[in-house]
Amino acid sequence: GDVIVVEDLWKTYEMGSEKVHALQGVSLRIRHNEYVAIMGPSGSGKSTLMNLIGCLDSPTEGRYWLSGHLVSELNDDELARIRNKEIGFVFQTFNLLARATALHNVELPLIYNGTPADERIERARQALRDVNLEERMNHKPNELSGGQRQRVAIARALINRPSIILADEPTGNLDSKTGDEIMALFDALQQKGNTIVLVTHEPDIAEYAHRVVHIRDGKIFSDEPSSRIRHPE
Ligand code: ADP
Ligand code: ADP
């Protein structure tokens, strides 16, 4: 079924007397286990759409169902619970705690939801194993390469076993070889059953997805299978 249903979403930012119409009636359905890239030039509304899909912000108008829940009808506690259960976030800048080890960064979401310490550590180790980084678990972010930092961030995003991964320019701070390694991880997650929504302005990265949605000036401009799907090897 559909895990993300966005219906006629509008987002207007007001800055003094200026209004910026960042999204202008976006409708989008994403099914379970789809792999979708949202592409568009800088300023086209990609991050705004991502923040709405991730419930990090609320729309000016329109409706959004996340895994069947109409988000505007949830109270803050319900929204936080559903978001933590359903969505894992991956960002361009990794967003790791500088003073904490890889293991501690990965177990943080479990501290917030009250998981006992021994279970936390076991699950965090397993998540680091899943991204091939167990041997670096006691390193801090500044002792890791960019690709290793992003793998820590992906392990953290996976720790609550979310069904959806939202990744905003996940390779934006990485060289292309390291970026390809990170994209291979997303491929594996999709094959294991995750739904992946990827925001990027890089065509080479968007090609990893199975479906590419282009946005321009806050509107969906095209929505098609990626050429990887159109021309299977
Ligand atoms: P993209 O991610 O594609 O670069 P954004 O969603 O960040 O696009 O921005 C879309 C438009 O909304 C741009 O014109 C941007 O300047 C504006 N915008 C984004 N966030 C804010 C904000 N918090 N306040 C005011 N304007 C914003
Ligand atoms: P504010 O930042 O203005 O306090 P919130 O983000 O707390 O707004 O959300 C205000 C209301 O909008 C809440 O009732 C919340 O459930 C709802 N909401 C939050 N995110 C979304 C979303 N992506 N789509 C629809 N409604 C949302």
mmCIF file of C-alpha atoms and ligand atoms in Angstrom:
data_model
loop_
_atom_site.group_PDB
_atom_site.id
_atom_site.type_symbol
_atom_site.label_atom_id
_atom_site.label_comp_id
_atom_site.label_asym_id
_atom_site.label_seq_id
_atom_site.Cartn_x
_atom_site.Cartn_y
_atom_site.Cartn_z
ATOM 1 C CA GLY A 1 0.000 0.000 0.000
ATOM 2 C CA ASP A 2 0.894 3.681 0.034
ATOM 3 C CA VAL A 3 3.133 4.732 2.927
ATOM 4 C CA ILE A 4 3.281 8.404 1.908
ATOM 5 C CA VAL A 5 0.259 10.225 0.505
ATOM 6 C CA VAL A 6 0.625 13.946 -0.070
ATOM 7 C CA GLU A 7 -2.441 15.781 -1.344
ATOM 8 C CA ASP A 8 -2.279 19.322 -2.708
ATOM 9 C CA LEU A 9 0.410 20.494 -0.315
ATOM 10 C CA TRP A 10 1.197 24.204 -0.154
ATOM 11 C CA LYS A 11 3.922 25.854 1.873
ATOM 12 C CA THR A 12 4.287 29.611 2.083
ATOM 13 C CA TYR A 13 7.064 31.228 4.068
ATOM 14 C CA GLU A 14 6.412 34.774 5.227
ATOM 15 C CA MET A 15 9.356 37.034 5.853
ATOM 16 C CA GLY A 16 8.050 40.458 6.814
ATOM 17 C CA SER A 17 5.872 41.512 3.897
ATOM 18 C CA GLU A 18 7.547 39.051 1.514
ATOM 19 C CA LYS A 19 5.863 35.716 0.805
ATOM 20 C CA VAL A 20 7.734 32.776 -0.677
ATOM 21 C CA HIS A 21 5.528 30.054 -2.143
ATOM 22 C CA ALA A 22 7.945 27.174 -1.671
ATOM 23 C CA LEU A 23 5.380 24.466 -2.542
ATOM 24 C CA GLN A 24 2.421 25.158 -4.784
ATOM 25 C CA GLY A 25 0.032 22.221 -4.762
ATOM 26 C CA VAL A 26 2.220 19.132 -4.629
ATOM 27 C CA SER A 27 0.490 15.734 -4.722
ATOM 28 C CA LEU A 28 2.489 12.534 -4.474
ATOM 29 C CA ARG A 29 1.933 8.899 -3.516
ATOM 30 C CA ILE A 30 4.780 6.607 -2.562
ATOM 31 C CA ARG A 31 4.170 2.884 -2.096
ATOM 32 C CA HIS A 32 5.838 0.581 0.399
ATOM 33 C CA ASN A 33 9.337 -0.445 -0.777
ATOM 34 C CA GLU A 34 9.529 2.166 -3.555
ATOM 35 C CA TYR A 35 12.851 3.930 -4.180
ATOM 36 C CA VAL A 36 12.123 7.526 -5.165
ATOM 37 C CA ALA A 37 14.484 10.399 -5.901
ATOM 38 C CA ILE A 38 13.204 13.962 -5.632
ATOM 39 C CA MET A 39 15.251 16.128 -7.969
ATOM 40 C CA GLY A 40 15.290 19.789 -8.796
ATOM 41 C CA PRO A 41 17.487 22.866 -8.837
ATOM 42 C CA SER A 42 18.400 24.814 -5.743
ATOM 43 C CA GLY A 43 15.381 26.683 -4.386
ATOM 44 C CA SER A 44 12.814 24.466 -6.133
ATOM 45 C CA GLY A 45 11.286 23.243 -2.854
ATOM 46 C CA LYS A 46 12.973 19.870 -2.323
ATOM 47 C CA SER A 47 13.980 20.434 1.291
ATOM 48 C CA THR A 48 10.600 21.954 2.087
ATOM 49 C CA LEU A 49 8.872 18.852 0.716
ATOM 50 C CA MET A 50 11.291 16.587 2.586
ATOM 51 C CA ASN A 51 10.643 18.427 5.856
ATOM 52 C CA LEU A 52 6.891 18.034 5.374
ATOM 53 C CA ILE A 53 7.190 14.333 4.510
ATOM 54 C CA GLY A 54 9.380 13.905 7.608
ATOM 55 C CA CYS A 55 6.883 15.867 9.765
ATOM 56 C CA LEU A 56 9.659 18.260 10.734
ATOM 57 C CA ASP A 57 7.419 21.118 9.592
ATOM 58 C CA SER A 58 3.738 21.561 8.819
ATOM 59 C CA PRO A 59 2.194 22.704 5.549
ATOM 60 C CA THR A 60 0.296 25.955 4.962
ATOM 61 C CA GLU A 61 -2.413 23.928 3.217
ATOM 62 C CA GLY A 62 -3.024 20.380 2.088
ATOM 63 C CA ARG A 63 -3.204 16.931 3.620
ATOM 64 C CA TYR A 64 -0.591 14.327 4.364
ATOM 65 C CA TRP A 65 -1.033 10.692 5.388
ATOM 66 C CA LEU A 66 1.998 8.919 6.809
ATOM 67 C CA SER A 67 1.485 5.141 6.929
ATOM 68 C CA GLY A 68 -2.261 5.690 6.924
ATOM 69 C CA HIS A 69 -2.318 8.376 9.637
ATOM 70 C CA LEU A 70 -3.648 11.808 8.706
ATOM 71 C CA VAL A 71 -0.797 13.818 10.206
ATOM 72 C CA SER A 72 -2.798 16.997 10.916
ATOM 73 C CA GLU A 73 -5.082 15.009 13.244
ATOM 74 C CA LEU A 74 -2.261 13.693 15.420
ATOM 75 C CA ASN A 75 -1.258 15.386 18.643
ATOM 76 C CA ASP A 76 2.430 16.120 19.217
ATOM 77 C CA ASP A 77 3.045 12.887 21.174
ATOM 78 C CA GLU A 78 1.358 10.704 18.570
ATOM 79 C CA LEU A 79 3.213 12.479 15.783
ATOM 80 C CA ALA A 80 6.580 12.010 17.543
ATOM 81 C CA ARG A 81 5.845 8.335 18.169
ATOM 82 C CA ILE A 82 4.782 7.595 14.595
ATOM 83 C CA ARG A 83 7.641 9.585 13.121
ATOM 84 C CA ASN A 84 10.211 7.751 15.271
ATOM 85 C CA LYS A 85 8.697 4.413 14.389
ATOM 86 C CA GLU A 86 8.279 4.971 10.655
ATOM 87 C CA ILE A 87 11.099 7.268 9.529
ATOM 88 C CA GLY A 88 14.892 7.223 9.621
ATOM 89 C CA PHE A 89 16.579 10.482 8.601
ATOM 90 C CA VAL A 90 19.915 10.824 6.803
ATOM 91 C CA PHE A 91 21.336 14.303 6.162
ATOM 92 C CA GLN A 92 24.086 15.775 4.007
ATOM 93 C CA THR A 93 25.997 16.990 7.069
ATOM 94 C CA PHE A 94 25.666 13.681 8.983
ATOM 95 C CA ASN A 95 24.434 15.500 12.158
ATOM 96 C CA LEU A 96 26.520 13.377 14.538
ATOM 97 C CA LEU A 97 27.480 14.359 18.069
ATOM 98 C CA ALA A 98 31.161 15.318 17.860
ATOM 99 C CA ARG A 99 32.044 14.253 21.398
ATOM 100 C CA ALA A 100 30.380 10.849 21.223
ATOM 101 C CA THR A 101 31.724 7.590 19.790
ATOM 102 C CA ALA A 102 30.133 5.952 16.757
ATOM 103 C CA LEU A 103 28.438 3.444 19.081
ATOM 104 C CA HIS A 104 27.028 6.172 21.309
ATOM 105 C CA ASN A 105 25.759 8.186 18.333
ATOM 106 C CA VAL A 106 23.935 5.128 17.037
ATOM 107 C CA GLU A 107 22.350 4.204 20.382
ATOM 108 C CA LEU A 108 21.094 7.758 21.088
ATOM 109 C CA PRO A 109 17.593 7.263 19.624
ATOM 110 C CA LEU A 110 17.227 4.241 21.931
ATOM 111 C CA ILE A 111 18.160 6.323 24.976
ATOM 112 C CA TYR A 112 15.321 8.716 24.107
ATOM 113 C CA ASN A 113 12.807 5.886 23.974
ATOM 114 C CA GLY A 114 13.948 4.221 27.188
ATOM 115 C CA THR A 115 15.520 1.011 25.869
ATOM 116 C CA PRO A 116 17.665 -0.765 28.547
ATOM 117 C CA ALA A 117 21.445 -0.264 28.247
ATOM 118 C CA ASP A 118 22.468 -3.821 27.343
ATOM 119 C CA GLU A 119 19.844 -4.041 24.589
ATOM 120 C CA ARG A 120 20.877 -0.589 23.322
ATOM 121 C CA ILE A 121 24.500 -1.587 22.971
ATOM 122 C CA GLU A 122 23.698 -4.890 21.308
ATOM 123 C CA ARG A 123 21.378 -3.225 18.789
ATOM 124 C CA ALA A 124 23.799 -0.359 18.104
ATOM 125 C CA ARG A 125 26.623 -2.859 17.475
ATOM 126 C CA GLN A 126 24.398 -4.807 15.117
ATOM 127 C CA ALA A 127 23.435 -1.620 13.252
ATOM 128 C CA LEU A 128 27.122 -0.726 12.873
ATOM 129 C CA ARG A 129 27.826 -4.273 11.696
ATOM 130 C CA ASP A 130 25.066 -3.844 9.077
ATOM 131 C CA VAL A 131 26.914 -0.829 7.611
ATOM 132 C CA ASN A 132 30.316 -2.557 7.912
ATOM 133 C CA LEU A 133 31.678 -0.296 10.612
ATOM 134 C CA GLU A 134 31.740 -2.407 13.763
ATOM 135 C CA GLU A 135 35.534 -2.176 14.034
ATOM 136 C CA ARG A 136 35.269 1.624 14.272
ATOM 137 C CA MET A 137 32.554 1.698 16.936
ATOM 138 C CA ASN A 138 34.738 3.372 19.562
ATOM 139 C CA HIS A 139 35.906 6.148 17.231
ATOM 140 C CA LYS A 140 34.564 9.684 17.373
ATOM 141 C CA PRO A 141 33.368 11.456 14.210
ATOM 142 C CA ASN A 142 36.628 13.404 13.743
ATOM 143 C CA GLU A 143 38.491 10.078 13.705
ATOM 144 C CA LEU A 144 36.348 8.811 10.822
ATOM 145 C CA SER A 145 36.304 9.565 7.088
ATOM 146 C CA GLY A 146 33.293 11.290 5.512
ATOM 147 C CA GLY A 147 31.962 7.996 4.174
ATOM 148 C CA GLN A 148 32.396 6.344 7.582
ATOM 149 C CA ARG A 149 30.564 9.242 9.260
ATOM 150 C CA GLN A 150 27.686 8.853 6.851
ATOM 151 C CA ARG A 151 27.589 5.120 7.603
ATOM 152 C CA VAL A 152 27.332 5.931 11.321
ATOM 153 C CA ALA A 153 24.455 8.277 10.501
ATOM 154 C CA ILE A 154 22.750 5.539 8.454
ATOM 155 C CA ALA A 155 23.184 3.051 11.318
ATOM 156 C CA ARG A 156 21.580 5.617 13.642
ATOM 157 C CA ALA A 157 18.724 6.122 11.163
ATOM 158 C CA LEU A 158 18.116 2.341 11.132
ATOM 159 C CA ILE A 159 18.257 1.712 14.871
ATOM 160 C CA ASN A 160 14.483 1.938 15.405
ATOM 161 C CA ARG A 161 13.891 -0.279 12.341
ATOM 162 C CA PRO A 162 11.929 2.380 10.433
ATOM 163 C CA SER A 163 10.118 1.401 7.266
ATOM 164 C CA ILE A 164 10.999 4.654 5.450
ATOM 165 C CA ILE A 165 14.445 6.209 4.961
ATOM 166 C CA LEU A 166 14.428 9.938 4.125
ATOM 167 C CA ALA A 167 17.811 11.035 2.834
ATOM 168 C CA ASP A 168 18.503 14.693 2.011
ATOM 169 C CA GLU A 169 21.593 15.023 -0.250
ATOM 170 C CA PRO A 170 23.266 12.073 1.538
ATOM 171 C CA THR A 171 26.306 12.188 -0.780
ATOM 172 C CA GLY A 172 26.575 15.974 -0.941
ATOM 173 C CA ASN A 173 29.717 16.089 1.219
ATOM 174 C CA LEU A 174 31.357 12.969 -0.229
ATOM 175 C CA ASP A 175 33.626 12.302 -3.209
ATOM 176 C CA SER A 176 31.998 10.290 -5.976
ATOM 177 C CA LYS A 177 33.577 6.922 -5.085
ATOM 178 C CA THR A 178 32.510 7.224 -1.439
ATOM 179 C CA GLY A 179 29.120 8.483 -2.587
ATOM 180 C CA ASP A 180 28.679 5.357 -4.704
ATOM 181 C CA GLU A 181 29.475 3.193 -1.655
ATOM 182 C CA ILE A 182 26.799 5.000 0.344
ATOM 183 C CA MET A 183 24.317 4.590 -2.512
ATOM 184 C CA ALA A 184 25.093 0.847 -2.577
ATOM 185 C CA LEU A 185 23.968 0.747 1.063
ATOM 186 C CA PHE A 186 20.642 2.374 0.132
ATOM 187 C CA ASP A 187 20.222 -0.217 -2.626
ATOM 188 C CA ALA A 188 20.699 -2.980 -0.062
ATOM 189 C CA LEU A 189 18.186 -1.361 2.309
ATOM 190 C CA GLN A 190 15.620 -1.137 -0.462
ATOM 191 C CA GLN A 191 16.174 -4.806 -1.272
ATOM 192 C CA LYS A 192 15.598 -5.654 2.392
ATOM 193 C CA GLY A 193 12.197 -3.936 2.267
ATOM 194 C CA ASN A 194 12.734 -0.293 3.195
ATOM 195 C CA THR A 195 11.030 2.531 1.327
ATOM 196 C CA ILE A 196 13.664 5.080 0.262
ATOM 197 C CA VAL A 197 13.025 8.749 -0.474
ATOM 198 C CA LEU A 198 16.137 10.537 -1.613
ATOM 199 C CA VAL A 199 16.517 14.268 -2.255
ATOM 200 C CA THR A 200 19.326 15.229 -4.598
ATOM 201 C CA HIS A 201 20.244 17.766 -7.243
ATOM 202 C CA GLU A 202 22.775 15.346 -8.785
ATOM 203 C CA PRO A 203 21.462 13.361 -11.786
ATOM 204 C CA ASP A 204 24.031 10.566 -11.247
ATOM 205 C CA ILE A 205 22.756 10.028 -7.716
ATOM 206 C CA ALA A 206 19.079 10.208 -8.735
ATOM 207 C CA GLU A 207 19.737 7.374 -11.188
ATOM 208 C CA TYR A 208 20.130 4.993 -8.253
ATOM 209 C CA ALA A 209 16.429 5.390 -7.522
ATOM 210 C CA HIS A 210 13.739 3.524 -9.435
ATOM 211 C CA ARG A 211 11.497 6.548 -9.827
ATOM 212 C CA VAL A 212 12.532 10.171 -10.291
ATOM 213 C CA VAL A 213 10.232 13.066 -9.372
ATOM 214 C CA HIS A 214 11.399 16.439 -10.696
ATOM 215 C CA ILE A 215 10.237 19.570 -8.953
ATOM 216 C CA ARG A 216 10.475 23.109 -10.305
ATOM 217 C CA ASP A 217 9.236 26.266 -8.622
ATOM 218 C CA GLY A 218 7.379 24.293 -5.973
ATOM 219 C CA LYS A 219 5.475 22.074 -8.428
ATOM 220 C CA ILE A 220 5.930 18.551 -9.702
ATOM 221 C CA PHE A 221 7.241 18.843 -13.218
ATOM 222 C CA SER A 222 7.719 15.168 -14.077
ATOM 223 C CA ASP A 223 7.440 11.786 -12.362
ATOM 224 C CA GLU A 224 8.931 8.818 -14.228
ATOM 225 C CA PRO A 225 10.883 5.588 -13.832
ATOM 226 C CA SER A 226 14.640 6.203 -13.698
ATOM 227 C CA SER A 227 16.670 5.224 -16.749
ATOM 228 C CA ARG A 228 18.119 2.370 -14.689
ATOM 229 C CA ILE A 229 14.615 0.866 -14.761
ATOM 230 C CA ARG A 230 13.818 1.856 -18.347
ATOM 231 C CA HIS A 231 17.022 0.264 -19.669
ATOM 232 C CA PRO A 232 17.765 -2.798 -17.542
ATOM 233 C CA GLU A 233 21.191 -4.330 -18.220
HETATM 234 P P1 ADP B 1 15.624 23.320 -2.295
HETATM 235 O O1 ADP B 1 15.730 22.324 -1.190
HETATM 236 O O2 ADP B 1 15.113 22.735 -3.572
HETATM 237 O O3 ADP B 1 16.880 24.102 -2.498
HETATM 238 P P2 ADP B 1 13.940 24.798 -0.452
HETATM 239 O O4 ADP B 1 12.786 23.946 -0.115
HETATM 240 O O5 ADP B 1 15.052 24.897 0.528
HETATM 241 O O6 ADP B 1 14.497 24.387 -1.885
HETATM 242 O O7 ADP B 1 13.438 26.282 -0.732
HETATM 243 C C1 ADP B 1 12.312 26.586 -1.560
HETATM 244 C C2 ADP B 1 12.052 28.090 -1.496
HETATM 245 O O8 ADP B 1 11.623 28.436 -0.177
HETATM 246 C C3 ADP B 1 13.288 28.949 -1.750
HETATM 247 O O9 ADP B 1 12.846 30.116 -2.411
HETATM 248 C C4 ADP B 1 13.796 29.262 -0.369
HETATM 249 O O10 ADP B 1 14.510 30.474 -0.374
HETATM 250 C C5 ADP B 1 12.508 29.368 0.421
HETATM 251 N N1 ADP B 1 12.660 28.976 1.832
HETATM 252 C C6 ADP B 1 13.065 27.760 2.300
HETATM 253 N N2 ADP B 1 13.056 27.726 3.637
HETATM 254 C C7 ADP B 1 12.662 28.964 4.041
HETATM 255 C C8 ADP B 1 12.453 29.559 5.318
HETATM 256 N N3 ADP B 1 12.634 28.882 6.455
HETATM 257 N N4 ADP B 1 12.040 30.852 5.349
HETATM 258 C C9 ADP B 1 11.821 31.527 4.207
HETATM 259 N N5 ADP B 1 11.988 31.028 2.981
HETATM 260 C C10 ADP B 1 12.405 29.756 2.888
HETATM 261 P P1 ADP B 2 4.396 24.700 14.722
HETATM 262 O O1 ADP B 2 5.841 24.511 14.293
HETATM 263 O O2 ADP B 2 3.696 25.838 14.045
HETATM 264 O O3 ADP B 2 4.165 24.597 16.190
HETATM 265 P P2 ADP B 2 3.915 21.917 14.360
HETATM 266 O O4 ADP B 2 5.001 21.430 13.460
HETATM 267 O O5 ADP B 2 4.057 21.650 15.827
HETATM 268 O O6 ADP B 2 3.664 23.463 14.082
HETATM 269 O O7 ADP B 2 2.572 21.330 13.856
HETATM 270 C C1 ADP B 2 1.350 21.976 14.030
HETATM 271 C C2 ADP B 2 0.250 21.030 13.667
HETATM 272 O O8 ADP B 2 0.436 20.556 12.331
HETATM 273 C C3 ADP B 2 0.202 19.826 14.577
HETATM 274 O O9 ADP B 2 -1.133 19.547 14.892
HETATM 275 C C4 ADP B 2 0.796 18.727 13.752
HETATM 276 O O10 ADP B 2 0.157 17.486 14.037
HETATM 277 C C5 ADP B 2 0.501 19.144 12.329
HETATM 278 N N1 ADP B 2 1.568 18.750 11.419
HETATM 279 C C6 ADP B 2 2.890 18.711 11.638
HETATM 280 N N2 ADP B 2 3.559 18.274 10.574
HETATM 281 C C7 ADP B 2 2.640 18.048 9.609
HETATM 282 C C8 ADP B 2 2.680 17.599 8.256
HETATM 283 N N3 ADP B 2 3.833 17.281 7.647
HETATM 284 N N4 ADP B 2 1.521 17.511 7.566
HETATM 285 C C9 ADP B 2 0.362 17.822 8.141
HETATM 286 N N5 ADP B 2 0.230 18.266 9.410
HETATM 287 C C10 ADP B 2 1.348 18.376 10.135
#
